[in-house]
């Protein structure tokens, strides 16, 4: 009888204990443009530690499991990829003290928010959304262009056996979407409005 | 096939589960608000630099349709705004923190104590929305799964709020930006009748701030 009580007590605590799961997101494909399609501007892509180490933690309730999405490395590689696809000359820096002297613009992405909504049922859809603010500044930190860009990923919730793949797949779709939108926005900026140094930069591709 | 007494019970149980999943237990459905052009907005105003149009969402049906919850009951006023740059030469940067809502108690008082913050604390919003969803949900659901459904409903409602929100943008000449602003109403909001929405926009080339004000009748 005592053994049964011990087993039941152990089971009880096992069920109550909330776990933490790290959700590894699949890598995205890289995008590249021909050199002549890139903007003839030298930019410093400023990626601070908050951006580089950004994790999104999801916990549905105080006693529920925690799911950690390590987004930082994806944000860094994808930001560099977008910057190198849009601009002819890109240097990546961690903060303003590392700016090379001949940089014309500082491009700084910041995560505003990551958000998600799930459903109870395997065949219903869940959605993940990220908002990244892109700020373009002169080397003396005067903002010239700011835009918060949104991206979403949607997929079926999945069963007990497939929900992790579905969820990380959703995160990948979200990142694909937000950086595709960022690329579209950065190529469409009217750079000639930034001043005479940018008068040679054409709008569009 | 022999029909036993136990079978109708099993069939009933299956039908009840199917019924619950297809109706009451399905995740809350929220509609898109759409782009809604300038001309479709309830209030409009402009100067030489900017044009602004706004529509506050006040009706219970509309709140339920576009937000899945009665935000007014939670002390949150959603206003759809659209801003257009009508200046042919300059760009302007506009963010949600550049909008103000304040009581227009007299013509001379441009700003007053009734001014409220447009940047709602995310935790306050989540708690208010969760409370609303729970209040509505407990009446209709007695099953154990109700707790899980309400948590997912609250997440859907909260996700929808941020998804429809006005996002910081730079408007080149002729460009427009739009989205919802969520103002946290003061306790005595029901007594107030006339409000102003004000947007401050900054020209990035000379740091000049221009603004437009829009009177709104609160009914």
mmCIF file of C-alpha atoms in Angstrom:
data_model
loop_
_atom_site.group_PDB
_atom_site.id
_atom_site.type_symbol
_atom_site.label_atom_id
_atom_site.label_comp_id
_atom_site.label_asym_id
_atom_site.label_seq_id
_atom_site.Cartn_x
_atom_site.Cartn_y
_atom_site.Cartn_z
ATOM 1 C CA UNK A 1 0.000 0.000 0.000
ATOM 2 C CA UNK A 2 2.830 2.337 0.909
ATOM 3 C CA UNK A 3 4.524 1.618 -2.426
ATOM 4 C CA UNK A 4 1.347 2.503 -4.314
ATOM 5 C CA UNK A 5 1.071 5.777 -2.370
ATOM 6 C CA UNK A 6 4.709 6.538 -3.175
ATOM 7 C CA UNK A 7 4.138 5.860 -6.887
ATOM 8 C CA UNK A 8 0.990 8.018 -6.893
ATOM 9 C CA UNK A 9 2.805 10.850 -5.105
ATOM 10 C CA UNK A 10 5.711 10.652 -7.587
ATOM 11 C CA UNK A 11 3.268 10.673 -10.508
ATOM 12 C CA UNK A 12 1.476 13.658 -8.991
ATOM 13 C CA UNK A 13 4.698 15.693 -8.725
ATOM 14 C CA UNK A 14 5.815 14.605 -12.199
ATOM 15 C CA UNK A 15 2.557 15.850 -13.677
ATOM 16 C CA UNK A 16 2.788 19.145 -11.783
ATOM 17 C CA UNK A 17 6.413 19.871 -12.717
ATOM 18 C CA UNK A 18 6.605 22.277 -15.651
ATOM 19 C CA UNK A 19 9.441 21.656 -18.099
ATOM 20 C CA UNK A 20 11.380 23.951 -20.413
ATOM 21 C CA UNK A 21 11.775 22.998 -24.065
ATOM 22 C CA UNK A 22 14.198 24.647 -26.471
ATOM 23 C CA UNK A 23 12.615 24.928 -29.918
ATOM 24 C CA UNK A 24 15.280 24.719 -32.630
ATOM 25 C CA UNK A 25 14.136 26.562 -35.737
ATOM 26 C CA UNK A 26 15.181 25.239 -39.182
ATOM 27 C CA UNK A 27 17.649 27.450 -41.057
ATOM 28 C CA UNK A 28 16.288 29.616 -43.875
ATOM 29 C CA UNK A 29 17.526 29.880 -47.423
ATOM 30 C CA UNK A 30 19.863 32.772 -48.227
ATOM 31 C CA UNK A 31 18.998 35.370 -50.792
ATOM 32 C CA UNK A 32 21.437 37.238 -52.981
ATOM 33 C CA UNK A 33 21.246 39.941 -55.610
ATOM 34 C CA UNK A 34 23.475 40.853 -58.508
ATOM 35 C CA UNK A 35 25.924 43.595 -57.562
ATOM 36 C CA UNK A 36 24.335 46.078 -59.985
ATOM 37 C CA UNK A 37 20.939 45.638 -58.310
ATOM 38 C CA UNK A 38 22.282 46.729 -54.927
ATOM 39 C CA UNK A 39 22.120 50.295 -53.640
ATOM 40 C CA UNK A 40 25.503 52.020 -54.036
ATOM 41 C CA UNK A 41 25.687 52.915 -50.330
ATOM 42 C CA UNK A 42 28.139 51.868 -47.616
ATOM 43 C CA UNK A 43 26.158 50.910 -44.508
ATOM 44 C CA UNK A 44 27.014 49.717 -41.017
ATOM 45 C CA UNK A 45 24.581 47.049 -39.861
ATOM 46 C CA UNK A 46 24.366 47.601 -36.106
ATOM 47 C CA UNK A 47 23.318 44.462 -34.228
ATOM 48 C CA UNK A 48 23.419 44.906 -30.471
ATOM 49 C CA UNK A 49 23.555 42.146 -27.844
ATOM 50 C CA UNK A 50 19.797 42.279 -27.175
ATOM 51 C CA UNK A 51 19.166 41.501 -30.842
ATOM 52 C CA UNK A 52 21.935 38.905 -31.130
ATOM 53 C CA UNK A 53 20.763 36.950 -28.085
ATOM 54 C CA UNK A 54 17.021 37.391 -28.510
ATOM 55 C CA UNK A 55 14.949 34.477 -27.186
ATOM 56 C CA UNK A 56 11.173 34.282 -27.295
ATOM 57 C CA UNK A 57 9.666 32.432 -24.352
ATOM 58 C CA UNK A 58 6.132 31.079 -24.506
ATOM 59 C CA UNK A 59 4.288 29.936 -21.416
ATOM 60 C CA UNK A 60 0.517 29.532 -21.651
ATOM 61 C CA UNK A 61 -0.031 29.608 -17.874
ATOM 62 C CA UNK A 62 2.031 29.884 -14.688
ATOM 63 C CA UNK A 63 2.183 26.103 -14.176
ATOM 64 C CA UNK A 64 2.543 25.229 -17.865
ATOM 65 C CA UNK A 65 5.672 24.178 -19.739
ATOM 66 C CA UNK A 66 7.962 26.892 -21.114
ATOM 67 C CA UNK A 67 8.949 26.839 -24.772
ATOM 68 C CA UNK A 68 12.075 28.824 -25.625
ATOM 69 C CA UNK A 69 12.673 29.906 -29.225
ATOM 70 C CA UNK A 70 16.325 31.000 -29.647
ATOM 71 C CA UNK A 71 15.697 33.518 -32.430
ATOM 72 C CA UNK A 72 18.920 35.555 -32.047
ATOM 73 C CA UNK A 73 21.219 33.642 -34.421
ATOM 74 C CA UNK A 74 18.493 33.539 -37.094
ATOM 75 C CA UNK A 75 17.878 37.277 -36.723
ATOM 76 C CA UNK A 76 21.591 38.021 -37.113
ATOM 77 C CA UNK A 77 22.176 35.818 -40.186
ATOM 78 C CA UNK A 78 18.981 36.925 -41.888
ATOM 79 C CA UNK A 79 19.593 40.632 -41.168
ATOM 80 C CA UNK A 80 23.089 40.353 -42.635
ATOM 81 C CA UNK A 81 21.670 38.531 -45.631
ATOM 82 C CA UNK A 82 19.025 41.208 -46.244
ATOM 83 C CA UNK A 83 21.536 44.050 -45.773
ATOM 84 C CA UNK A 84 24.031 42.448 -48.179
ATOM 85 C CA UNK A 85 21.223 41.909 -50.722
ATOM 86 C CA UNK A 86 20.103 45.547 -50.567
ATOM 87 C CA UNK A 87 23.372 47.501 -50.167
ATOM 88 C CA UNK A 88 26.635 47.292 -52.108
ATOM 89 C CA UNK A 89 28.912 47.600 -49.090
ATOM 90 C CA UNK A 90 27.982 46.314 -45.615
ATOM 91 C CA UNK A 91 29.987 46.104 -42.395
ATOM 92 C CA UNK A 92 28.467 44.522 -39.302
ATOM 93 C CA UNK A 93 29.080 46.268 -35.976
ATOM 94 C CA UNK A 94 27.915 45.673 -32.394
ATOM 95 C CA UNK A 95 27.662 49.314 -31.351
ATOM 96 C CA UNK A 96 28.318 52.847 -32.555
ATOM 97 C CA UNK A 97 31.947 52.888 -31.300
ATOM 98 C CA UNK A 98 32.937 50.468 -34.072
ATOM 99 C CA UNK A 99 31.655 52.576 -36.989
ATOM 100 C CA UNK A 100 34.164 52.896 -39.852
ATOM 101 C CA UNK A 101 34.764 56.518 -40.912
ATOM 102 C CA UNK A 102 33.415 56.211 -44.459
ATOM 103 C CA UNK A 103 30.009 54.736 -43.549
ATOM 104 C CA UNK A 104 27.094 56.667 -45.063
ATOM 105 C CA UNK A 105 24.216 55.066 -43.167
ATOM 106 C CA UNK A 106 23.708 53.019 -40.016
ATOM 107 C CA UNK A 107 21.028 50.322 -40.316
ATOM 108 C CA UNK A 108 19.739 49.089 -36.966
ATOM 109 C CA UNK A 109 17.048 46.404 -36.604
ATOM 110 C CA UNK A 110 15.331 45.968 -33.212
ATOM 111 C CA UNK A 111 12.757 43.366 -32.172
ATOM 112 C CA UNK A 112 9.583 45.159 -31.061
ATOM 113 C CA UNK A 113 7.481 42.124 -30.286
ATOM 114 C CA UNK A 114 7.025 38.405 -30.869
ATOM 115 C CA UNK A 115 3.578 37.057 -30.315
ATOM 116 C CA UNK A 116 1.648 33.862 -30.914
ATOM 117 C CA UNK A 117 -1.822 32.418 -30.731
ATOM 118 C CA UNK A 118 -2.436 28.700 -30.513
ATOM 119 C CA UNK A 119 -5.505 26.529 -30.690
ATOM 120 C CA UNK A 120 -6.513 23.528 -28.601
ATOM 121 C CA UNK A 121 -7.075 21.285 -31.595
ATOM 122 C CA UNK A 122 -4.503 19.529 -33.763
ATOM 123 C CA UNK A 123 -6.252 20.386 -37.053
ATOM 124 C CA UNK A 124 -6.756 24.074 -36.223
ATOM 125 C CA UNK A 125 -4.188 26.706 -37.134
ATOM 126 C CA UNK A 126 -1.721 28.468 -34.886
ATOM 127 C CA UNK A 127 -0.006 31.728 -35.788
ATOM 128 C CA UNK A 128 3.256 33.434 -34.815
ATOM 129 C CA UNK A 129 4.009 37.088 -35.503
ATOM 130 C CA UNK A 130 7.156 39.151 -35.155
ATOM 131 C CA UNK A 131 7.560 42.912 -35.462
ATOM 132 C CA UNK A 132 11.038 44.255 -36.195
ATOM 133 C CA UNK A 133 11.725 47.979 -36.314
ATOM 134 C CA UNK A 134 14.318 49.015 -38.897
ATOM 135 C CA UNK A 135 15.973 52.353 -38.276
ATOM 136 C CA UNK A 136 18.217 54.036 -40.847
ATOM 137 C CA UNK A 137 20.442 56.727 -39.341
ATOM 138 C CA UNK A 138 23.266 58.998 -40.360
ATOM 139 C CA UNK A 139 26.612 58.185 -38.660
ATOM 140 C CA UNK A 140 25.829 60.941 -36.109
ATOM 141 C CA UNK A 141 22.634 59.016 -35.147
ATOM 142 C CA UNK A 142 20.036 61.234 -36.859
ATOM 143 C CA UNK A 143 17.106 58.969 -37.876
ATOM 144 C CA UNK A 144 16.281 59.278 -41.567
ATOM 145 C CA UNK A 145 13.820 56.436 -41.929
ATOM 146 C CA UNK A 146 12.039 54.234 -39.373
ATOM 147 C CA UNK A 147 9.565 51.457 -40.024
ATOM 148 C CA UNK A 148 8.191 48.624 -37.914
ATOM 149 C CA UNK A 149 7.862 45.624 -40.217
ATOM 150 C CA UNK A 150 5.635 42.678 -39.423
ATOM 151 C CA UNK A 151 5.872 39.042 -40.460
ATOM 152 C CA UNK A 152 3.675 36.038 -39.656
ATOM 153 C CA UNK A 153 3.791 32.280 -39.971
ATOM 154 C CA UNK A 154 0.744 30.032 -39.828
ATOM 155 C CA UNK A 155 0.420 26.252 -39.717
ATOM 156 C CA UNK A 156 -1.637 23.455 -38.218
ATOM 157 C CA UNK A 157 -1.147 22.935 -34.489
ATOM 158 C CA UNK A 158 -0.199 19.289 -34.957
ATOM 159 C CA UNK A 159 -0.625 16.305 -32.677
ATOM 160 C CA UNK A 160 1.333 15.406 -29.555
ATOM 161 C CA UNK A 161 3.905 13.818 -31.861
ATOM 162 C CA UNK A 162 4.152 16.588 -34.460
ATOM 163 C CA UNK A 163 3.428 19.854 -32.620
ATOM 164 C CA UNK A 164 7.128 20.706 -32.156
ATOM 165 C CA UNK A 165 7.885 20.415 -35.880
ATOM 166 C CA UNK A 166 4.724 22.360 -36.709
ATOM 167 C CA UNK A 167 5.611 25.108 -34.236
ATOM 168 C CA UNK A 168 9.256 25.487 -35.291
ATOM 169 C CA UNK A 169 8.079 25.392 -38.915
ATOM 170 C CA UNK A 170 5.686 28.226 -38.064
ATOM 171 C CA UNK A 171 8.580 30.208 -36.564
ATOM 172 C CA UNK A 172 10.605 29.690 -39.754
ATOM 173 C CA UNK A 173 7.686 30.889 -41.915
ATOM 174 C CA UNK A 174 7.394 33.953 -39.651
ATOM 175 C CA UNK A 175 11.100 34.774 -40.104
ATOM 176 C CA UNK A 176 10.883 34.162 -43.888
ATOM 177 C CA UNK A 177 7.950 36.571 -44.063
ATOM 178 C CA UNK A 178 9.382 39.394 -41.928
ATOM 179 C CA UNK A 179 12.751 39.454 -43.729
ATOM 180 C CA UNK A 180 11.084 39.186 -47.160
ATOM 181 C CA UNK A 181 9.001 42.236 -46.178
ATOM 182 C CA UNK A 182 12.091 44.017 -44.839
ATOM 183 C CA UNK A 183 13.919 43.434 -48.134
ATOM 184 C CA UNK A 184 10.934 44.823 -50.081
ATOM 185 C CA UNK A 185 10.734 47.921 -47.863
ATOM 186 C CA UNK A 186 14.469 48.683 -47.843
ATOM 187 C CA UNK A 187 14.684 48.482 -51.637
ATOM 188 C CA UNK A 188 11.729 50.860 -52.080
ATOM 189 C CA UNK A 189 13.003 53.699 -49.871
ATOM 190 C CA UNK A 190 13.490 57.043 -51.590
ATOM 191 C CA UNK A 191 17.133 57.417 -50.492
ATOM 192 C CA UNK A 192 17.584 60.641 -52.489
ATOM 193 C CA UNK A 193 15.460 62.365 -49.799
ATOM 194 C CA UNK A 194 18.173 61.671 -47.201
ATOM 195 C CA UNK A 195 20.360 64.475 -48.619
ATOM 196 C CA UNK A 196 22.770 65.334 -51.462
ATOM 197 C CA UNK A 197 25.098 62.401 -50.644
ATOM 198 C CA UNK A 198 22.313 60.038 -51.681
ATOM 199 C CA UNK A 199 21.102 61.842 -54.821
ATOM 200 C CA UNK A 200 22.595 59.111 -57.062
ATOM 201 C CA UNK A 201 20.567 56.294 -55.432
ATOM 202 C CA UNK A 202 17.608 55.267 -57.529
ATOM 203 C CA UNK A 203 14.239 54.122 -56.184
ATOM 204 C CA UNK A 204 13.347 50.436 -56.603
ATOM 205 C CA UNK A 205 15.672 47.790 -57.970
ATOM 206 C CA UNK B 1 -26.214 -6.013 -35.514
ATOM 207 C CA UNK B 2 -27.502 -6.238 -31.977
ATOM 208 C CA UNK B 3 -28.438 -2.940 -30.404
ATOM 209 C CA UNK B 4 -27.507 -2.742 -26.743
ATOM 210 C CA UNK B 5 -28.531 -0.196 -24.131
ATOM 211 C CA UNK B 6 -24.956 1.066 -23.845
ATOM 212 C CA UNK B 7 -24.709 2.164 -27.498
ATOM 213 C CA UNK B 8 -27.028 5.188 -27.409
ATOM 214 C CA UNK B 9 -24.965 6.535 -24.485
ATOM 215 C CA UNK B 10 -21.758 6.156 -26.467
ATOM 216 C CA UNK B 11 -23.320 7.758 -29.538
ATOM 217 C CA UNK B 12 -24.591 10.628 -27.362
ATOM 218 C CA UNK B 13 -21.143 11.107 -25.838
ATOM 219 C CA UNK B 14 -19.515 11.220 -29.288
ATOM 220 C CA UNK B 15 -22.145 13.664 -30.569
ATOM 221 C CA UNK B 16 -21.614 15.913 -27.532
ATOM 222 C CA UNK B 17 -17.830 15.930 -28.060
ATOM 223 C CA UNK B 18 -18.241 16.638 -31.781
ATOM 224 C CA UNK B 19 -20.726 19.389 -30.948
ATOM 225 C CA UNK B 20 -18.419 20.983 -28.422
ATOM 226 C CA UNK B 21 -15.426 20.913 -30.754
ATOM 227 C CA UNK B 22 -17.308 22.252 -33.749
ATOM 228 C CA UNK B 23 -19.036 25.104 -31.948
ATOM 229 C CA UNK B 24 -18.407 26.146 -28.374
ATOM 230 C CA UNK B 25 -14.892 24.815 -28.045
ATOM 231 C CA UNK B 26 -13.623 26.153 -31.362
ATOM 232 C CA UNK B 27 -11.146 29.032 -30.943
ATOM 233 C CA UNK B 28 -12.726 32.492 -30.979
ATOM 234 C CA UNK B 29 -13.122 33.920 -34.508
ATOM 235 C CA UNK B 30 -12.102 37.522 -35.145
ATOM 236 C CA UNK B 31 -12.579 39.387 -38.423
ATOM 237 C CA UNK B 32 -10.094 41.588 -40.236
ATOM 238 C CA UNK B 33 -10.912 45.297 -40.230
ATOM 239 C CA UNK B 34 -9.570 45.892 -43.745
ATOM 240 C CA UNK B 35 -7.713 48.869 -45.202
ATOM 241 C CA UNK B 36 -10.614 51.375 -44.920
ATOM 242 C CA UNK B 37 -9.762 54.385 -47.083
ATOM 243 C CA UNK B 38 -9.681 57.993 -45.830
ATOM 244 C CA UNK B 39 -13.199 58.673 -47.114
ATOM 245 C CA UNK B 40 -14.646 55.767 -45.138
ATOM 246 C CA UNK B 41 -13.515 57.159 -41.771
ATOM 247 C CA UNK B 42 -15.918 58.890 -39.414
ATOM 248 C CA UNK B 43 -13.679 61.861 -38.583
ATOM 249 C CA UNK B 44 -11.208 63.635 -40.859
ATOM 250 C CA UNK B 45 -8.846 66.598 -40.620
ATOM 251 C CA UNK B 46 -5.804 67.974 -42.437
ATOM 252 C CA UNK B 47 -3.225 70.743 -42.715
ATOM 253 C CA UNK B 48 -0.523 71.468 -45.311
ATOM 254 C CA UNK B 49 1.587 68.493 -44.198
ATOM 255 C CA UNK B 50 -0.684 65.684 -43.024
ATOM 256 C CA UNK B 51 -4.194 64.365 -43.386
ATOM 257 C CA UNK B 52 -5.631 62.260 -40.571
ATOM 258 C CA UNK B 53 -8.847 60.237 -40.405
ATOM 259 C CA UNK B 54 -10.154 58.223 -37.465
ATOM 260 C CA UNK B 55 -13.002 55.928 -36.452
ATOM 261 C CA UNK B 56 -13.456 54.941 -32.799
ATOM 262 C CA UNK B 57 -14.920 51.456 -32.313
ATOM 263 C CA UNK B 58 -17.592 51.811 -29.650
ATOM 264 C CA UNK B 59 -20.426 49.358 -30.425
ATOM 265 C CA UNK B 60 -20.555 46.019 -28.609
ATOM 266 C CA UNK B 61 -21.156 44.121 -31.865
ATOM 267 C CA UNK B 62 -18.238 45.767 -33.642
ATOM 268 C CA UNK B 63 -15.927 45.242 -30.665
ATOM 269 C CA UNK B 64 -16.841 41.576 -30.588
ATOM 270 C CA UNK B 65 -16.470 41.242 -34.376
ATOM 271 C CA UNK B 66 -13.054 42.906 -34.688
ATOM 272 C CA UNK B 67 -11.505 42.238 -31.267
ATOM 273 C CA UNK B 68 -13.320 39.187 -29.848
ATOM 274 C CA UNK B 69 -14.006 41.042 -26.584
ATOM 275 C CA UNK B 70 -15.635 44.220 -25.289
ATOM 276 C CA UNK B 71 -12.503 46.320 -24.854
ATOM 277 C CA UNK B 72 -14.469 49.320 -23.545
ATOM 278 C CA UNK B 73 -15.471 47.232 -20.498
ATOM 279 C CA UNK B 74 -11.762 46.653 -19.912
ATOM 280 C CA UNK B 75 -11.180 50.425 -20.086
ATOM 281 C CA UNK B 76 -9.559 50.337 -23.527
ATOM 282 C CA UNK B 77 -10.748 52.551 -26.396
ATOM 283 C CA UNK B 78 -9.731 51.273 -29.860
ATOM 284 C CA UNK B 79 -9.498 53.955 -32.560
ATOM 285 C CA UNK B 80 -8.670 53.150 -36.170
ATOM 286 C CA UNK B 81 -6.477 55.894 -37.633
ATOM 287 C CA UNK B 82 -5.178 56.568 -41.110
ATOM 288 C CA UNK B 83 -2.487 59.202 -41.701
ATOM 289 C CA UNK B 84 -1.440 60.508 -45.122
ATOM 290 C CA UNK B 85 1.534 62.673 -45.972
ATOM 291 C CA UNK B 86 0.143 65.471 -48.191
ATOM 292 C CA UNK B 87 3.384 67.483 -48.144
ATOM 293 C CA UNK B 88 4.907 67.237 -51.666
ATOM 294 C CA UNK B 89 8.488 67.795 -50.458
ATOM 295 C CA UNK B 90 9.036 66.197 -47.041
ATOM 296 C CA UNK B 91 8.823 62.796 -45.360
ATOM 297 C CA UNK B 92 7.465 62.341 -41.836
ATOM 298 C CA UNK B 93 8.073 59.706 -39.156
ATOM 299 C CA UNK B 94 4.976 58.674 -37.187
ATOM 300 C CA UNK B 95 4.751 56.106 -34.379
ATOM 301 C CA UNK B 96 1.945 55.032 -32.061
ATOM 302 C CA UNK B 97 3.593 57.012 -29.255
ATOM 303 C CA UNK B 98 3.107 60.175 -31.352
ATOM 304 C CA UNK B 99 -0.671 60.037 -30.945
ATOM 305 C CA UNK B 100 -2.411 61.707 -28.021
ATOM 306 C CA UNK B 101 -6.026 61.585 -26.935
ATOM 307 C CA UNK B 102 -7.287 64.249 -24.590
ATOM 308 C CA UNK B 103 -10.496 65.779 -23.328
ATOM 309 C CA UNK B 104 -11.574 68.985 -25.030
ATOM 310 C CA UNK B 105 -13.233 70.669 -22.041
ATOM 311 C CA UNK B 106 -12.843 74.170 -23.523
ATOM 312 C CA UNK B 107 -11.426 75.661 -26.700
ATOM 313 C CA UNK B 108 -8.400 77.074 -24.913
ATOM 314 C CA UNK B 109 -7.288 73.907 -23.130
ATOM 315 C CA UNK B 110 -5.286 72.042 -25.735
ATOM 316 C CA UNK B 111 -3.982 69.564 -23.206
ATOM 317 C CA UNK B 112 -5.581 68.665 -19.908
ATOM 318 C CA UNK B 113 -5.367 66.156 -17.090
ATOM 319 C CA UNK B 114 -7.725 63.910 -19.025
ATOM 320 C CA UNK B 115 -5.000 63.110 -21.526
ATOM 321 C CA UNK B 116 -4.435 59.374 -21.622
ATOM 322 C CA UNK B 117 -1.533 57.264 -22.744
ATOM 323 C CA UNK B 118 -1.744 55.490 -26.078
ATOM 324 C CA UNK B 119 0.935 52.981 -25.151
ATOM 325 C CA UNK B 120 -0.903 50.406 -23.095
ATOM 326 C CA UNK B 121 1.231 48.227 -20.898
ATOM 327 C CA UNK B 122 1.162 44.773 -22.488
ATOM 328 C CA UNK B 123 0.585 43.031 -19.154
ATOM 329 C CA UNK B 124 -2.359 45.299 -18.291
ATOM 330 C CA UNK B 125 -3.917 44.563 -21.674
ATOM 331 C CA UNK B 126 -3.386 40.831 -21.347
ATOM 332 C CA UNK B 127 -4.863 40.773 -17.828
ATOM 333 C CA UNK B 128 -7.895 42.863 -18.808
ATOM 334 C CA UNK B 129 -8.556 40.795 -21.903
ATOM 335 C CA UNK B 130 -8.111 37.527 -20.039
ATOM 336 C CA UNK B 131 -10.568 38.720 -17.382
ATOM 337 C CA UNK B 132 -13.091 39.601 -20.089
ATOM 338 C CA UNK B 133 -12.760 36.301 -21.876
ATOM 339 C CA UNK B 134 -13.080 34.403 -18.604
ATOM 340 C CA UNK B 135 -16.183 36.402 -17.627
ATOM 341 C CA UNK B 136 -17.827 35.569 -20.955
ATOM 342 C CA UNK B 137 -16.649 31.983 -21.090
ATOM 343 C CA UNK B 138 -17.535 30.671 -17.658
ATOM 344 C CA UNK B 139 -21.258 31.122 -18.312
ATOM 345 C CA UNK B 140 -21.257 28.934 -21.402
ATOM 346 C CA UNK B 141 -18.803 26.181 -20.596
ATOM 347 C CA UNK B 142 -18.714 23.781 -17.754
ATOM 348 C CA UNK B 143 -16.354 21.215 -19.145
ATOM 349 C CA UNK B 144 -12.808 20.782 -17.918
ATOM 350 C CA UNK B 145 -11.480 21.899 -21.264
ATOM 351 C CA UNK B 146 -13.013 25.344 -20.732
ATOM 352 C CA UNK B 147 -9.880 26.546 -18.929
ATOM 353 C CA UNK B 148 -7.679 25.631 -21.885
ATOM 354 C CA UNK B 149 -10.085 27.169 -24.349
ATOM 355 C CA UNK B 150 -10.214 30.435 -22.430
ATOM 356 C CA UNK B 151 -6.444 30.652 -22.270
ATOM 357 C CA UNK B 152 -6.181 30.115 -26.040
ATOM 358 C CA UNK B 153 -9.048 32.579 -26.648
ATOM 359 C CA UNK B 154 -7.263 35.206 -24.562
ATOM 360 C CA UNK B 155 -4.068 34.588 -26.557
ATOM 361 C CA UNK B 156 -5.997 34.940 -29.831
ATOM 362 C CA UNK B 157 -7.622 38.189 -28.633
ATOM 363 C CA UNK B 158 -4.283 39.588 -27.487
ATOM 364 C CA UNK B 159 -2.505 38.522 -30.682
ATOM 365 C CA UNK B 160 -5.244 40.204 -32.723
ATOM 366 C CA UNK B 161 -4.756 43.449 -30.776
ATOM 367 C CA UNK B 162 -1.073 43.642 -31.595
ATOM 368 C CA UNK B 163 -1.640 42.428 -35.155
ATOM 369 C CA UNK B 164 -4.026 45.320 -35.899
ATOM 370 C CA UNK B 165 -1.977 47.968 -34.112
ATOM 371 C CA UNK B 166 -0.614 51.075 -35.833
ATOM 372 C CA UNK B 167 3.096 50.506 -36.437
ATOM 373 C CA UNK B 168 5.837 53.112 -36.627
ATOM 374 C CA UNK B 169 6.342 54.235 -40.210
ATOM 375 C CA UNK B 170 8.034 56.838 -42.380
ATOM 376 C CA UNK B 171 5.644 58.438 -44.823
ATOM 377 C CA UNK B 172 7.195 59.745 -48.045
ATOM 378 C CA UNK B 173 5.093 62.317 -49.976
ATOM 379 C CA UNK B 174 1.731 60.759 -50.871
ATOM 380 C CA UNK B 175 2.181 57.700 -48.640
ATOM 381 C CA UNK B 176 -0.318 56.535 -46.000
ATOM 382 C CA UNK B 177 -0.118 54.517 -42.803
ATOM 383 C CA UNK B 178 -2.953 53.007 -40.799
ATOM 384 C CA UNK B 179 -3.850 50.797 -37.863
ATOM 385 C CA UNK B 180 -5.494 50.717 -34.479
ATOM 386 C CA UNK B 181 -4.468 52.734 -31.441
ATOM 387 C CA UNK B 182 -5.537 51.484 -28.014
ATOM 388 C CA UNK B 183 -6.058 54.222 -25.464
ATOM 389 C CA UNK B 184 -6.324 53.304 -21.820
ATOM 390 C CA UNK B 185 -9.356 55.219 -20.609
ATOM 391 C CA UNK B 186 -9.385 56.993 -17.250
ATOM 392 C CA UNK B 187 -11.981 55.866 -14.648
ATOM 393 C CA UNK B 188 -14.285 58.843 -15.305
ATOM 394 C CA UNK B 189 -14.287 58.303 -19.098
ATOM 395 C CA UNK B 190 -18.060 57.782 -19.227
ATOM 396 C CA UNK B 191 -18.631 61.408 -18.172
ATOM 397 C CA UNK B 192 -16.511 62.823 -20.953
ATOM 398 C CA UNK B 193 -18.089 63.876 -24.203
ATOM 399 C CA UNK B 194 -15.622 65.619 -26.494
ATOM 400 C CA UNK B 195 -12.133 64.445 -27.257
ATOM 401 C CA UNK B 196 -9.253 65.422 -29.513
ATOM 402 C CA UNK B 197 -6.899 63.056 -31.235
ATOM 403 C CA UNK B 198 -3.573 64.692 -31.988
ATOM 404 C CA UNK B 199 -0.730 63.294 -34.045
ATOM 405 C CA UNK B 200 2.797 64.696 -33.927
ATOM 406 C CA UNK B 201 4.974 63.807 -36.898
ATOM 407 C CA UNK B 202 8.669 64.551 -37.278
ATOM 408 C CA UNK B 203 10.426 65.628 -40.443
ATOM 409 C CA UNK B 204 13.711 63.624 -40.383
ATOM 410 C CA UNK B 205 15.566 66.183 -42.504
ATOM 411 C CA UNK B 206 15.186 69.165 -40.160
ATOM 412 C CA UNK B 207 13.678 67.581 -36.992
ATOM 413 C CA UNK B 208 10.655 69.879 -37.315
ATOM 414 C CA UNK B 209 7.536 68.477 -35.630
ATOM 415 C CA UNK B 210 4.189 69.096 -37.311
ATOM 416 C CA UNK B 211 0.844 68.122 -35.828
ATOM 417 C CA UNK B 212 -2.813 67.697 -36.757
ATOM 418 C CA UNK B 213 -5.723 67.605 -34.336
ATOM 419 C CA UNK B 214 -9.008 65.872 -34.869
ATOM 420 C CA UNK B 215 -12.095 66.512 -32.708
ATOM 421 C CA UNK B 216 -14.030 63.342 -31.822
ATOM 422 C CA UNK B 217 -17.474 63.100 -30.231
ATOM 423 C CA UNK B 218 -17.549 60.401 -27.575
ATOM 424 C CA UNK B 219 -21.066 58.992 -27.243
#
